[in-house]
XYZ file of N, CA and C in Angstrom:
189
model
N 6.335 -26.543 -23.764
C 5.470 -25.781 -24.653
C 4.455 -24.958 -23.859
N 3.907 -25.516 -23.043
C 3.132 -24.843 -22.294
C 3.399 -23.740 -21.308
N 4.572 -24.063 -20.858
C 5.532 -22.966 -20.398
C 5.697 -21.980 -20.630
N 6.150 -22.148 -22.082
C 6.449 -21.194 -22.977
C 5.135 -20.018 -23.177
N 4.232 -20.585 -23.358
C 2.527 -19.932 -23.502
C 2.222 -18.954 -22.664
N 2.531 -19.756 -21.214
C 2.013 -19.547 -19.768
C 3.381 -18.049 -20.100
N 4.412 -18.076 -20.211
C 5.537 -16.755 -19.767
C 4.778 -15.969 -20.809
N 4.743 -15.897 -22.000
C 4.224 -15.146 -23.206
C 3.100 -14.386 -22.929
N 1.859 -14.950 -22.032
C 0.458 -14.787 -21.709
C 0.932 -13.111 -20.098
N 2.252 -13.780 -19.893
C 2.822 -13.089 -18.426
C 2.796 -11.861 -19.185
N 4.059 -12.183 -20.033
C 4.555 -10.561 -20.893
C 4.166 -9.933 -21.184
N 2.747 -10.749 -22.079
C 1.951 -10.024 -22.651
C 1.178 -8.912 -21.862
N 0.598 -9.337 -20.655
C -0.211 -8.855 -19.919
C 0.741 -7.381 -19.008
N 1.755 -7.653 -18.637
C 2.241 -6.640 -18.251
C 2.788 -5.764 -19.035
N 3.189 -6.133 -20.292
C 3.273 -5.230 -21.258
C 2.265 -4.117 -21.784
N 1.114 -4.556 -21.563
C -0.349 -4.087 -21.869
C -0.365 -3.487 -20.650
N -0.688 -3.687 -19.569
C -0.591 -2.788 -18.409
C 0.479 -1.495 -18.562
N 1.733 -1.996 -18.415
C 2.677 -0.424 -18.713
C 2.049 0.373 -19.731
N 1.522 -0.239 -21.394
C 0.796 0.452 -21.887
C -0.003 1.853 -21.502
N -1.190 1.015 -20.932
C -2.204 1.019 -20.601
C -2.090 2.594 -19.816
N -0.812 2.624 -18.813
C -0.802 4.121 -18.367
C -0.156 5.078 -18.711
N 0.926 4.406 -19.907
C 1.837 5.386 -21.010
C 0.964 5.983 -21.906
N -0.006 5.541 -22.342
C -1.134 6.087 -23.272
C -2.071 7.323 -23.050
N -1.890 7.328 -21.261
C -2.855 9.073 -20.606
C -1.982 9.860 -20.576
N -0.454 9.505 -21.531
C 0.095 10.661 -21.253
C 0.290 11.494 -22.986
N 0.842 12.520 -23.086
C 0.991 13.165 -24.253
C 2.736 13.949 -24.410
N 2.954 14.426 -24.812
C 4.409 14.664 -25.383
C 5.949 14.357 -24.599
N 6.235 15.163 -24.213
C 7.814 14.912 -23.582
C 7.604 13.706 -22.281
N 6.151 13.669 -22.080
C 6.532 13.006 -20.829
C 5.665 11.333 -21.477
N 5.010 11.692 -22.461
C 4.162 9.972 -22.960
C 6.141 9.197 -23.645
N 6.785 10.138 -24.344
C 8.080 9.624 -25.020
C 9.166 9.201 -23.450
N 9.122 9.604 -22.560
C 9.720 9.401 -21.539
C 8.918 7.790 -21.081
N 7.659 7.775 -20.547
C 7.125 6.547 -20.343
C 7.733 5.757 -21.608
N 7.268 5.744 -23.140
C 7.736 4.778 -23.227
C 9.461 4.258 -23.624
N 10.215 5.146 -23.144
C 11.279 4.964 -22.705
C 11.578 3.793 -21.611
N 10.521 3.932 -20.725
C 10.757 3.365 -19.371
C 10.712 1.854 -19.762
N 8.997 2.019 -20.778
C 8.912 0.769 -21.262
C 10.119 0.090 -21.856
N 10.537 0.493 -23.286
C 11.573 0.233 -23.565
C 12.878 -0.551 -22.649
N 13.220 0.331 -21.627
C 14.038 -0.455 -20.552
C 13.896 -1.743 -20.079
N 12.085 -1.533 -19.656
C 11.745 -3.196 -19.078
C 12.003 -4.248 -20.446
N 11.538 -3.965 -21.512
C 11.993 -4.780 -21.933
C 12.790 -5.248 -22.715
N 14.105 -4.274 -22.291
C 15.760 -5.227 -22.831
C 15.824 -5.615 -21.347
N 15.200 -5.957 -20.634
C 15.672 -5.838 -19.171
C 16.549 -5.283 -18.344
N 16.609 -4.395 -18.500
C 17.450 -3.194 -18.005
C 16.649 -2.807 -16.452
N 15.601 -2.855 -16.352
C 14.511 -2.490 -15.616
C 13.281 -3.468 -15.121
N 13.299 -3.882 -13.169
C 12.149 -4.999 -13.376
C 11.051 -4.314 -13.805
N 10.060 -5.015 -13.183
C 8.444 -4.772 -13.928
C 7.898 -3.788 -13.197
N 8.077 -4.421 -11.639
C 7.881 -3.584 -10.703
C 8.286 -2.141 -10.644
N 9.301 -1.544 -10.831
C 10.517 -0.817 -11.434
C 9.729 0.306 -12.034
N 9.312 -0.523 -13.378
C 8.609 0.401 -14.397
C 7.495 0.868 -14.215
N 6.965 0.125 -13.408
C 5.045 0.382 -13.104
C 5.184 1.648 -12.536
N 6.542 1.469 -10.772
C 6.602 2.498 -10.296
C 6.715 3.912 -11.136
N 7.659 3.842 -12.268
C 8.523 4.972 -12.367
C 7.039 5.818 -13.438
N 6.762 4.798 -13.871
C 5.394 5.506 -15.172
C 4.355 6.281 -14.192
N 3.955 6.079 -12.761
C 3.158 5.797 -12.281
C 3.398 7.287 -11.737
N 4.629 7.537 -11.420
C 5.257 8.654 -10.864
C 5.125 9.743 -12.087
N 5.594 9.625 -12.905
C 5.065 10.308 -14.131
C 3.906 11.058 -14.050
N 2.959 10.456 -13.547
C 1.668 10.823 -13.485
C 1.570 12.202 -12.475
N 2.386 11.575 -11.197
C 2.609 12.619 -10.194
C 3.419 14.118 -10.719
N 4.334 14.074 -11.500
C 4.828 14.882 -12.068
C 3.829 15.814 -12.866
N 2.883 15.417 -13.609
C 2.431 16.077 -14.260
C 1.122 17.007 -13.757
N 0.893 16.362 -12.827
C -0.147 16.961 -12.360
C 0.038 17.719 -10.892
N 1.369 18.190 -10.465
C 2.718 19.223 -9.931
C 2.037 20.966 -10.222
């Protein structure tokens, strides 16, 4: 049970983080982040993965 809490408390938190930098973005490229999101979590994509690729996003836009 506690286990269970402790992974949930994990998800949660990195879920909120990917958030957290999908949200400074706005049209073709905020729907692309949360695409990325999306990926991480069917797991298609690690965490690490996604942080990078959103993160890069950023770099793109400001090109």
């Amino acid at each position: 049970m506690v286990d269970m809490v402790k992974k949930f408390l994990k998800y949660r938190e990195k879920l909120s983080t990917l958030i957290h930098y999908a949200i400074e973005y706005d049209g073709e490229v905020a729907k692309e982040a949360f695409k990325i999101i999306e990926q991480w979590k069917s797991r298609e994509i690690k965490y690490s993965s996604a942080l990078r690729k959103i993160k890069n996003l950023k770099r793109k836009t400001q090109q």
